[in-house]
Amino acid sequence: MPGNKTPRFYFSLRSPYSWLAYQELTEQHPELVGSLEWVPFFEPDAESSRMLEERGGRFPYSEMSRAKNMYVLQDIGRITKSRGITVNWPVDRAPVWEVPHLGYLVAAREGRGHDYIAAVYRARFGEGRNICDPAVIADIGTALGIDPGVISTAKDDPELRAQGVDVLMDVCKDGVFGVPFFVHGFTRFWGLDRLDAFVEHLHSKALPAVSVPEPVNGVVGIGRSADDGHAGGCG
């Protein structure tokens, strides 16, 4: 694992919890936005998976059960209602998540990374659009002044593919298993409901942990189970 000193926010353009964490962080803690490294977390397609495995990596995500999916819909409904936010749920049909997430790498290169994240979340959860449709990403690129042909076909660019696999290797090295995920060295926080603790950690200027705890046999939650996830994140 890397002991990086720059705090990282692993976000997914797919995840509603990442979307809400992004909103909360940018609106309530704008002083932290520029001090974070923003890293996209995405489920790799067959090509990215092959490239990742060739480098010794393995993506940690498993498909969400139908029961948990239904719970997430209900939970996000509760949270957004309490925050006065309207959600238009998209329908994902055979999604290729490299389309929007490698598009982010293009936008970040052009200095429009945060504008891109906001625009993609608005398209996905505000308008219910399919962000894995290159035409949608092209529209967003045009609105941001980025070449729509370049940003919408980022998954077909070998250099960007390789950069995307670099990101996936960081996911593996940082021990990321769901989103939103916040990392400072070996100090880690998972989920929307851990954002406040992450912010408090940064404001306290506490030093990051220098290692992660070793698993302890017999500890509750360690070992085989159906799903150890909680409502604050996707994973």
Short mmCIF file of N, CA and C in Angstrom, two decimals, residues 24-194:
data_model
loop_
_atom_site.label_atom_id
_atom_site.label_comp_id
_atom_site.label_asym_id
_atom_site.label_seq_id
_atom_site.Cartn_x
_atom_site.Cartn_y
_atom_site.Cartn_z
N GLU A 24 -21.89 17.16 -0.56
CA GLU A 24 -21.66 17.61 0.82
C GLU A 24 -20.26 18.20 0.98
N LEU A 25 -19.28 17.55 0.39
CA LEU A 25 -17.91 18.02 0.52
C LEU A 25 -17.71 19.36 -0.17
N THR A 26 -18.19 19.50 -1.40
CA THR A 26 -17.97 20.73 -2.15
C THR A 26 -18.79 21.91 -1.62
N GLU A 27 -19.97 21.61 -1.07
CA GLU A 27 -20.83 22.69 -0.57
C GLU A 27 -20.51 23.09 0.86
N GLN A 28 -20.16 22.12 1.70
CA GLN A 28 -19.97 22.42 3.12
C GLN A 28 -18.50 22.55 3.52
N HIS A 29 -17.61 21.99 2.69
CA HIS A 29 -16.18 22.04 3.02
C HIS A 29 -15.35 22.43 1.79
N PRO A 30 -15.67 23.55 1.15
CA PRO A 30 -14.96 23.91 -0.08
C PRO A 30 -13.48 24.15 0.13
N GLU A 31 -13.08 24.44 1.37
CA GLU A 31 -11.67 24.69 1.66
C GLU A 31 -10.82 23.43 1.48
N LEU A 32 -11.47 22.26 1.46
CA LEU A 32 -10.73 21.01 1.32
C LEU A 32 -10.63 20.51 -0.11
N VAL A 33 -11.48 21.04 -0.99
CA VAL A 33 -11.58 20.50 -2.34
C VAL A 33 -10.24 20.48 -3.06
N GLY A 34 -9.51 21.59 -2.99
CA GLY A 34 -8.25 21.68 -3.70
C GLY A 34 -7.11 20.93 -3.06
N SER A 35 -7.30 20.49 -1.81
CA SER A 35 -6.21 19.79 -1.12
C SER A 35 -6.29 18.28 -1.28
N LEU A 36 -7.36 17.80 -1.93
CA LEU A 36 -7.54 16.36 -2.11
C LEU A 36 -7.09 15.91 -3.49
N GLU A 37 -6.68 14.66 -3.56
CA GLU A 37 -6.45 14.01 -4.85
C GLU A 37 -7.74 13.25 -5.19
N TRP A 38 -8.34 13.59 -6.31
CA TRP A 38 -9.62 13.00 -6.70
C TRP A 38 -9.35 11.82 -7.63
N VAL A 39 -9.75 10.63 -7.20
CA VAL A 39 -9.41 9.41 -7.93
C VAL A 39 -10.69 8.67 -8.32
N PRO A 40 -10.92 8.44 -9.60
CA PRO A 40 -12.13 7.72 -10.02
C PRO A 40 -12.05 6.23 -9.73
N PHE A 41 -13.15 5.69 -9.26
CA PHE A 41 -13.28 4.26 -8.95
C PHE A 41 -14.33 3.71 -9.89
N PHE A 42 -13.96 2.73 -10.69
CA PHE A 42 -14.92 2.21 -11.66
C PHE A 42 -14.72 0.72 -11.87
N GLU A 43 -15.83 0.04 -12.16
CA GLU A 43 -15.78 -1.39 -12.43
C GLU A 43 -15.20 -1.61 -13.82
N PRO A 44 -14.10 -2.33 -13.93
CA PRO A 44 -13.43 -2.49 -15.23
C PRO A 44 -14.18 -3.42 -16.17
N ASP A 45 -14.09 -3.13 -17.45
CA ASP A 45 -14.62 -4.05 -18.45
C ASP A 45 -13.59 -5.16 -18.68
N ALA A 46 -13.86 -6.04 -19.65
CA ALA A 46 -12.99 -7.20 -19.86
C ALA A 46 -11.56 -6.78 -20.19
N GLU A 47 -11.41 -5.74 -21.02
CA GLU A 47 -10.07 -5.32 -21.42
C GLU A 47 -9.29 -4.74 -20.24
N SER A 48 -9.94 -3.86 -19.48
CA SER A 48 -9.26 -3.28 -18.32
C SER A 48 -8.95 -4.34 -17.28
N SER A 49 -9.86 -5.31 -17.10
CA SER A 49 -9.62 -6.40 -16.15
C SER A 49 -8.39 -7.21 -16.54
N ARG A 50 -8.28 -7.49 -17.84
CA ARG A 50 -7.13 -8.24 -18.32
C ARG A 50 -5.84 -7.48 -18.07
N MET A 51 -5.84 -6.18 -18.39
CA MET A 51 -4.65 -5.36 -18.19
C MET A 51 -4.29 -5.27 -16.71
N LEU A 52 -5.32 -5.18 -15.86
CA LEU A 52 -5.09 -5.09 -14.42
C LEU A 52 -4.47 -6.39 -13.90
N GLU A 53 -5.02 -7.51 -14.32
CA GLU A 53 -4.51 -8.81 -13.86
C GLU A 53 -3.08 -9.05 -14.33
N GLU A 54 -2.75 -8.55 -15.53
CA GLU A 54 -1.39 -8.69 -16.03
C GLU A 54 -0.38 -7.95 -15.16
N ARG A 55 -0.86 -6.95 -14.44
CA ARG A 55 0.01 -6.19 -13.54
C ARG A 55 -0.08 -6.67 -12.10
N GLY A 56 -0.81 -7.77 -11.91
CA GLY A 56 -0.90 -8.35 -10.57
C GLY A 56 -2.01 -7.79 -9.71
N GLY A 57 -2.93 -7.03 -10.32
CA GLY A 57 -4.03 -6.45 -9.56
C GLY A 57 -5.31 -7.26 -9.72
N ARG A 58 -6.23 -7.02 -8.81
CA ARG A 58 -7.54 -7.67 -8.88
C ARG A 58 -8.57 -6.71 -8.32
N PHE A 59 -9.57 -6.36 -9.13
CA PHE A 59 -10.57 -5.40 -8.69
C PHE A 59 -11.40 -5.98 -7.55
N PRO A 60 -11.63 -5.21 -6.46
CA PRO A 60 -12.23 -5.78 -5.25
C PRO A 60 -13.76 -5.77 -5.22
N TYR A 61 -14.40 -5.34 -6.28
CA TYR A 61 -15.85 -5.15 -6.24
C TYR A 61 -16.58 -6.42 -6.65
N SER A 62 -17.68 -6.72 -5.97
CA SER A 62 -18.55 -7.82 -6.38
C SER A 62 -19.94 -7.26 -6.68
N GLU A 63 -20.67 -7.91 -7.55
CA GLU A 63 -21.98 -7.42 -7.97
C GLU A 63 -22.93 -7.33 -6.77
N MET A 64 -23.66 -6.23 -6.70
CA MET A 64 -24.60 -6.01 -5.61
C MET A 64 -25.80 -6.94 -5.74
N SER A 65 -26.23 -7.51 -4.62
CA SER A 65 -27.41 -8.37 -4.64
C SER A 65 -28.66 -7.55 -4.92
N ARG A 66 -29.70 -8.20 -5.39
CA ARG A 66 -30.96 -7.50 -5.67
C ARG A 66 -31.53 -6.90 -4.39
N ALA A 67 -31.43 -7.65 -3.28
CA ALA A 67 -31.95 -7.15 -2.02
C ALA A 67 -31.23 -5.87 -1.59
N LYS A 68 -29.88 -5.86 -1.73
CA LYS A 68 -29.15 -4.65 -1.34
C LYS A 68 -29.45 -3.52 -2.31
N ASN A 69 -29.61 -3.83 -3.58
CA ASN A 69 -29.94 -2.80 -4.55
C ASN A 69 -31.26 -2.11 -4.19
N MET A 70 -32.25 -2.91 -3.80
CA MET A 70 -33.54 -2.34 -3.41
C MET A 70 -33.39 -1.50 -2.14
N TYR A 71 -32.53 -1.95 -1.22
CA TYR A 71 -32.31 -1.19 -0.01
C TYR A 71 -31.65 0.16 -0.33
N VAL A 72 -30.66 0.14 -1.22
CA VAL A 72 -29.97 1.38 -1.59
C VAL A 72 -30.96 2.39 -2.18
N LEU A 73 -31.85 1.93 -3.05
CA LEU A 73 -32.86 2.81 -3.62
C LEU A 73 -33.69 3.46 -2.52
N GLN A 74 -34.11 2.65 -1.55
CA GLN A 74 -34.92 3.15 -0.45
C GLN A 74 -34.11 4.12 0.42
N ASP A 75 -32.87 3.74 0.71
CA ASP A 75 -32.02 4.55 1.59
C ASP A 75 -31.70 5.90 0.95
N ILE A 76 -31.33 5.88 -0.32
CA ILE A 76 -31.04 7.14 -1.01
C ILE A 76 -32.30 8.00 -1.08
N GLY A 77 -33.45 7.35 -1.25
CA GLY A 77 -34.70 8.11 -1.23
C GLY A 77 -34.90 8.85 0.08
N ARG A 78 -34.60 8.19 1.19
CA ARG A 78 -34.72 8.83 2.50
C ARG A 78 -33.77 10.01 2.63
N ILE A 79 -32.51 9.76 2.25
CA ILE A 79 -31.48 10.79 2.42
C ILE A 79 -31.79 12.01 1.55
N THR A 80 -32.11 11.77 0.28
CA THR A 80 -32.36 12.90 -0.62
C THR A 80 -33.61 13.68 -0.22
N LYS A 81 -34.62 12.97 0.28
CA LYS A 81 -35.84 13.66 0.74
C LYS A 81 -35.51 14.57 1.91
N SER A 82 -34.68 14.09 2.83
CA SER A 82 -34.32 14.90 3.99
C SER A 82 -33.49 16.11 3.59
N ARG A 83 -32.80 16.01 2.42
CA ARG A 83 -31.96 17.12 1.96
C ARG A 83 -32.65 17.98 0.90
N GLY A 84 -33.88 17.64 0.58
CA GLY A 84 -34.63 18.42 -0.41
C GLY A 84 -34.12 18.25 -1.82
N ILE A 85 -33.62 17.04 -2.13
CA ILE A 85 -33.05 16.75 -3.45
C ILE A 85 -33.98 15.79 -4.18
N THR A 86 -34.22 16.07 -5.45
CA THR A 86 -35.01 15.17 -6.29
C THR A 86 -34.08 14.30 -7.12
N VAL A 87 -34.36 12.99 -7.14
CA VAL A 87 -33.54 12.05 -7.91
C VAL A 87 -34.34 11.51 -9.08
N ASN A 88 -33.73 11.52 -10.25
CA ASN A 88 -34.30 10.85 -11.42
C ASN A 88 -33.39 9.65 -11.71
N TRP A 89 -33.84 8.47 -11.30
CA TRP A 89 -32.98 7.31 -11.39
C TRP A 89 -32.74 6.89 -12.84
N PRO A 90 -31.48 6.69 -13.22
CA PRO A 90 -31.16 6.20 -14.55
C PRO A 90 -31.35 4.69 -14.62
N VAL A 91 -31.42 4.16 -15.82
CA VAL A 91 -31.46 2.72 -16.03
C VAL A 91 -30.17 2.33 -16.75
N ASP A 92 -29.38 1.46 -16.12
CA ASP A 92 -28.09 1.04 -16.69
C ASP A 92 -28.29 -0.25 -17.48
N ARG A 93 -28.06 -0.19 -18.76
CA ARG A 93 -28.17 -1.37 -19.62
C ARG A 93 -26.81 -1.63 -20.25
N ALA A 94 -26.19 -2.75 -19.87
CA ALA A 94 -24.87 -3.12 -20.37
C ALA A 94 -23.89 -1.94 -20.29
N PRO A 95 -23.73 -1.35 -19.09
CA PRO A 95 -22.86 -0.17 -18.98
C PRO A 95 -21.39 -0.50 -19.15
N VAL A 96 -20.66 0.44 -19.72
CA VAL A 96 -19.20 0.38 -19.80
C VAL A 96 -18.70 1.59 -19.02
N TRP A 97 -18.23 1.35 -17.81
CA TRP A 97 -17.93 2.47 -16.90
C TRP A 97 -16.65 3.20 -17.26
N GLU A 98 -15.87 2.65 -18.17
CA GLU A 98 -14.71 3.40 -18.68
C GLU A 98 -15.16 4.66 -19.42
N VAL A 99 -16.34 4.63 -20.02
CA VAL A 99 -16.79 5.78 -20.82
C VAL A 99 -16.81 7.06 -19.98
N PRO A 100 -17.53 7.11 -18.86
CA PRO A 100 -17.51 8.35 -18.08
C PRO A 100 -16.25 8.55 -17.25
N HIS A 101 -15.67 7.46 -16.73
CA HIS A 101 -14.55 7.63 -15.81
C HIS A 101 -13.24 7.96 -16.51
N LEU A 102 -12.99 7.37 -17.68
CA LEU A 102 -11.81 7.79 -18.44
C LEU A 102 -12.05 9.17 -19.05
N GLY A 103 -13.30 9.50 -19.28
CA GLY A 103 -13.64 10.87 -19.69
C GLY A 103 -13.22 11.87 -18.63
N TYR A 104 -13.36 11.47 -17.35
CA TYR A 104 -12.91 12.35 -16.27
C TYR A 104 -11.42 12.65 -16.39
N LEU A 105 -10.63 11.65 -16.76
CA LEU A 105 -9.19 11.87 -16.89
C LEU A 105 -8.89 12.94 -17.94
N VAL A 106 -9.67 12.95 -19.00
CA VAL A 106 -9.52 13.98 -20.03
C VAL A 106 -9.88 15.35 -19.46
N ALA A 107 -11.02 15.42 -18.76
CA ALA A 107 -11.46 16.69 -18.19
C ALA A 107 -10.45 17.21 -17.17
N ALA A 108 -9.92 16.31 -16.34
CA ALA A 108 -8.94 16.73 -15.34
C ALA A 108 -7.68 17.27 -16.01
N ARG A 109 -7.29 16.64 -17.10
CA ARG A 109 -6.12 17.09 -17.86
C ARG A 109 -6.33 18.50 -18.40
N GLU A 110 -7.59 18.82 -18.70
CA GLU A 110 -7.92 20.15 -19.23
C GLU A 110 -8.25 21.15 -18.12
N GLY A 111 -8.09 20.74 -16.86
CA GLY A 111 -8.38 21.64 -15.75
C GLY A 111 -9.86 21.80 -15.46
N ARG A 112 -10.69 20.88 -15.95
CA ARG A 112 -12.14 20.98 -15.74
C ARG A 112 -12.69 19.75 -15.00
N GLY A 113 -11.85 19.12 -14.22
CA GLY A 113 -12.25 17.90 -13.54
C GLY A 113 -13.47 18.05 -12.66
N HIS A 114 -13.50 19.08 -11.81
CA HIS A 114 -14.62 19.25 -10.90
C HIS A 114 -15.89 19.64 -11.64
N ASP A 115 -15.75 20.46 -12.67
CA ASP A 115 -16.92 20.82 -13.48
C ASP A 115 -17.49 19.57 -14.16
N TYR A 116 -16.60 18.69 -14.58
CA TYR A 116 -17.04 17.45 -15.24
C TYR A 116 -17.77 16.55 -14.26
N ILE A 117 -17.21 16.36 -13.07
CA ILE A 117 -17.87 15.52 -12.07
C ILE A 117 -19.28 16.05 -11.79
N ALA A 118 -19.38 17.34 -11.56
CA ALA A 118 -20.69 17.93 -11.27
C ALA A 118 -21.66 17.72 -12.43
N ALA A 119 -21.16 17.90 -13.65
CA ALA A 119 -22.03 17.77 -14.82
C ALA A 119 -22.49 16.33 -15.02
N VAL A 120 -21.59 15.37 -14.79
CA VAL A 120 -21.96 13.96 -14.97
C VAL A 120 -22.94 13.53 -13.89
N TYR A 121 -22.71 13.93 -12.66
CA TYR A 121 -23.68 13.60 -11.60
C TYR A 121 -25.04 14.23 -11.90
N ARG A 122 -25.05 15.45 -12.39
CA ARG A 122 -26.31 16.11 -12.74
C ARG A 122 -27.03 15.34 -13.85
N ALA A 123 -26.26 14.91 -14.84
CA ALA A 123 -26.85 14.15 -15.94
C ALA A 123 -27.42 12.82 -15.44
N ARG A 124 -26.67 12.14 -14.57
CA ARG A 124 -27.07 10.79 -14.12
C ARG A 124 -28.23 10.84 -13.13
N PHE A 125 -28.07 11.62 -12.07
CA PHE A 125 -29.07 11.59 -11.00
C PHE A 125 -30.08 12.73 -11.06
N GLY A 126 -29.75 13.79 -11.79
CA GLY A 126 -30.70 14.88 -11.94
C GLY A 126 -31.60 14.73 -13.15
N GLU A 127 -31.00 14.19 -14.23
CA GLU A 127 -31.75 14.06 -15.49
C GLU A 127 -32.03 12.62 -15.88
N GLY A 128 -31.46 11.67 -15.15
CA GLY A 128 -31.70 10.26 -15.44
C GLY A 128 -31.09 9.80 -16.75
N ARG A 129 -30.01 10.44 -17.20
CA ARG A 129 -29.40 10.09 -18.48
C ARG A 129 -28.39 8.96 -18.31
N ASN A 130 -28.10 8.29 -19.41
CA ASN A 130 -27.16 7.17 -19.42
C ASN A 130 -25.76 7.72 -19.64
N ILE A 131 -24.97 7.79 -18.57
CA ILE A 131 -23.64 8.39 -18.68
C ILE A 131 -22.63 7.46 -19.33
N CYS A 132 -23.03 6.23 -19.63
CA CYS A 132 -22.16 5.32 -20.38
C CYS A 132 -22.40 5.45 -21.88
N ASP A 133 -23.30 6.32 -22.27
CA ASP A 133 -23.55 6.62 -23.68
C ASP A 133 -22.55 7.69 -24.11
N PRO A 134 -21.66 7.39 -25.04
CA PRO A 134 -20.68 8.39 -25.47
C PRO A 134 -21.30 9.71 -25.92
N ALA A 135 -22.53 9.65 -26.43
CA ALA A 135 -23.18 10.90 -26.87
C ALA A 135 -23.46 11.82 -25.69
N VAL A 136 -23.79 11.23 -24.54
CA VAL A 136 -24.03 12.03 -23.33
C VAL A 136 -22.73 12.69 -22.88
N ILE A 137 -21.64 11.93 -22.89
CA ILE A 137 -20.34 12.47 -22.49
C ILE A 137 -19.87 13.52 -23.50
N ALA A 138 -20.17 13.31 -24.77
CA ALA A 138 -19.83 14.31 -25.79
C ALA A 138 -20.56 15.62 -25.52
N ASP A 139 -21.83 15.53 -25.15
CA ASP A 139 -22.61 16.74 -24.83
C ASP A 139 -21.99 17.48 -23.65
N ILE A 140 -21.58 16.73 -22.63
CA ILE A 140 -20.97 17.35 -21.46
C ILE A 140 -19.64 17.99 -21.84
N GLY A 141 -18.86 17.30 -22.66
CA GLY A 141 -17.60 17.87 -23.12
C GLY A 141 -17.80 19.17 -23.87
N THR A 142 -18.79 19.19 -24.76
CA THR A 142 -19.09 20.41 -25.52
C THR A 142 -19.43 21.56 -24.58
N ALA A 143 -20.27 21.28 -23.58
CA ALA A 143 -20.68 22.32 -22.64
C ALA A 143 -19.50 22.85 -21.83
N LEU A 144 -18.48 22.02 -21.63
CA LEU A 144 -17.32 22.42 -20.84
C LEU A 144 -16.18 22.97 -21.70
N GLY A 145 -16.38 23.00 -23.01
CA GLY A 145 -15.34 23.50 -23.91
C GLY A 145 -14.24 22.49 -24.15
N ILE A 146 -14.56 21.20 -24.01
CA ILE A 146 -13.60 20.13 -24.24
C ILE A 146 -13.99 19.41 -25.52
N ASP A 147 -13.01 19.05 -26.32
CA ASP A 147 -13.28 18.35 -27.58
C ASP A 147 -14.20 17.16 -27.33
N PRO A 148 -15.43 17.19 -27.85
CA PRO A 148 -16.38 16.09 -27.57
C PRO A 148 -15.93 14.75 -28.14
N GLY A 149 -15.21 14.78 -29.26
CA GLY A 149 -14.74 13.54 -29.84
C GLY A 149 -13.68 12.88 -28.98
N VAL A 150 -12.84 13.68 -28.34
CA VAL A 150 -11.78 13.14 -27.50
C VAL A 150 -12.34 12.59 -26.19
N ILE A 151 -13.20 13.38 -25.53
CA ILE A 151 -13.67 12.98 -24.21
C ILE A 151 -14.65 11.82 -24.27
N SER A 152 -15.41 11.72 -25.34
CA SER A 152 -16.42 10.67 -25.43
C SER A 152 -15.84 9.33 -25.89
N THR A 153 -14.64 9.35 -26.41
CA THR A 153 -14.01 8.10 -26.88
C THR A 153 -12.74 7.79 -26.09
N ALA A 154 -12.68 8.30 -24.86
CA ALA A 154 -11.48 8.12 -24.04
C ALA A 154 -11.15 6.64 -23.83
N LYS A 155 -12.16 5.80 -23.76
CA LYS A 155 -11.91 4.37 -23.53
C LYS A 155 -11.18 3.72 -24.70
N ASP A 156 -11.19 4.35 -25.86
CA ASP A 156 -10.53 3.80 -27.03
C ASP A 156 -9.10 4.30 -27.20
N ASP A 157 -8.67 5.18 -26.31
CA ASP A 157 -7.33 5.74 -26.36
C ASP A 157 -6.40 4.85 -25.53
N PRO A 158 -5.39 4.23 -26.13
CA PRO A 158 -4.51 3.31 -25.38
C PRO A 158 -3.83 3.98 -24.18
N GLU A 159 -3.44 5.23 -24.34
CA GLU A 159 -2.76 5.94 -23.25
C GLU A 159 -3.71 6.14 -22.07
N LEU A 160 -4.96 6.51 -22.37
CA LEU A 160 -5.94 6.72 -21.30
C LEU A 160 -6.35 5.40 -20.68
N ARG A 161 -6.41 4.34 -21.49
CA ARG A 161 -6.68 3.00 -20.95
C ARG A 161 -5.61 2.63 -19.93
N ALA A 162 -4.36 2.85 -20.30
CA ALA A 162 -3.26 2.53 -19.41
C ALA A 162 -3.32 3.38 -18.15
N GLN A 163 -3.68 4.65 -18.30
CA GLN A 163 -3.82 5.52 -17.14
C GLN A 163 -4.95 5.04 -16.24
N GLY A 164 -6.03 4.56 -16.86
CA GLY A 164 -7.13 4.01 -16.09
C GLY A 164 -6.72 2.79 -15.29
N VAL A 165 -5.87 1.96 -15.86
CA VAL A 165 -5.37 0.79 -15.13
C VAL A 165 -4.44 1.22 -14.00
N ASP A 166 -3.70 2.31 -14.20
CA ASP A 166 -2.90 2.86 -13.10
C ASP A 166 -3.80 3.21 -11.92
N VAL A 167 -4.95 3.82 -12.24
CA VAL A 167 -5.92 4.18 -11.20
C VAL A 167 -6.43 2.93 -10.49
N LEU A 168 -6.75 1.89 -11.26
CA LEU A 168 -7.24 0.65 -10.67
C LEU A 168 -6.18 -0.01 -9.79
N MET A 169 -4.91 0.12 -10.15
CA MET A 169 -3.84 -0.39 -9.31
C MET A 169 -3.79 0.37 -7.99
N ASP A 170 -4.04 1.69 -8.04
CA ASP A 170 -4.09 2.47 -6.81
C ASP A 170 -5.26 2.01 -5.94
N VAL A 171 -6.38 1.67 -6.57
CA VAL A 171 -7.52 1.13 -5.84
C VAL A 171 -7.09 -0.11 -5.05
N CYS A 172 -6.36 -0.98 -5.71
CA CYS A 172 -5.88 -2.21 -5.07
C CYS A 172 -4.89 -1.89 -3.95
N LYS A 173 -3.94 -1.01 -4.22
CA LYS A 173 -2.89 -0.71 -3.25
C LYS A 173 -3.43 0.02 -2.03
N ASP A 174 -4.45 0.86 -2.23
CA ASP A 174 -5.02 1.62 -1.12
C ASP A 174 -6.08 0.83 -0.36
N GLY A 175 -6.36 -0.39 -0.81
CA GLY A 175 -7.34 -1.21 -0.11
C GLY A 175 -8.76 -0.72 -0.23
N VAL A 176 -9.08 -0.09 -1.35
CA VAL A 176 -10.43 0.44 -1.57
C VAL A 176 -11.35 -0.72 -1.94
N PHE A 177 -12.49 -0.80 -1.27
CA PHE A 177 -13.43 -1.89 -1.56
C PHE A 177 -14.85 -1.38 -1.80
N GLY A 178 -15.03 -0.08 -1.78
CA GLY A 178 -16.34 0.52 -2.02
C GLY A 178 -16.20 2.03 -2.06
N VAL A 179 -17.28 2.71 -2.35
CA VAL A 179 -17.24 4.17 -2.48
C VAL A 179 -18.46 4.80 -1.80
N PRO A 180 -18.30 6.06 -1.35
CA PRO A 180 -17.07 6.87 -1.37
C PRO A 180 -16.05 6.34 -0.37
N PHE A 181 -14.78 6.51 -0.72
CA PHE A 181 -13.69 6.01 0.11
C PHE A 181 -12.66 7.12 0.24
N PHE A 182 -12.26 7.39 1.48
CA PHE A 182 -11.34 8.49 1.76
C PHE A 182 -10.07 7.91 2.38
N VAL A 183 -8.92 8.33 1.87
CA VAL A 183 -7.64 7.76 2.29
C VAL A 183 -6.66 8.87 2.62
N HIS A 184 -5.96 8.71 3.73
CA HIS A 184 -4.84 9.59 4.07
C HIS A 184 -3.75 8.69 4.61
N GLY A 185 -2.76 8.40 3.77
CA GLY A 185 -1.78 7.40 4.15
C GLY A 185 -2.47 6.06 4.34
N PHE A 186 -2.35 5.49 5.54
CA PHE A 186 -3.04 4.24 5.86
C PHE A 186 -4.31 4.48 6.68
N THR A 187 -4.68 5.74 6.86
CA THR A 187 -5.94 6.06 7.55
C THR A 187 -7.04 6.09 6.51
N ARG A 188 -8.09 5.28 6.75
CA ARG A 188 -9.11 5.10 5.72
C ARG A 188 -10.51 5.27 6.31
N PHE A 189 -11.40 5.80 5.48
CA PHE A 189 -12.79 5.99 5.86
C PHE A 189 -13.66 5.56 4.68
N TRP A 190 -14.68 4.77 4.97
CA TRP A 190 -15.58 4.31 3.90
C TRP A 190 -17.01 4.75 4.17
N GLY A 191 -17.62 5.37 3.17
CA GLY A 191 -19.03 5.66 3.23
C GLY A 191 -19.37 7.12 3.46
N LEU A 192 -20.56 7.48 3.02
CA LEU A 192 -21.08 8.83 3.22
C LEU A 192 -21.11 9.20 4.69
N ASP A 193 -21.47 8.24 5.54
CA ASP A 193 -21.58 8.53 6.96
C ASP A 193 -20.22 8.60 7.66
N ARG A 194 -19.12 8.43 6.92
CA ARG A 194 -17.78 8.62 7.48
C ARG A 194 -17.12 9.91 6.97
#
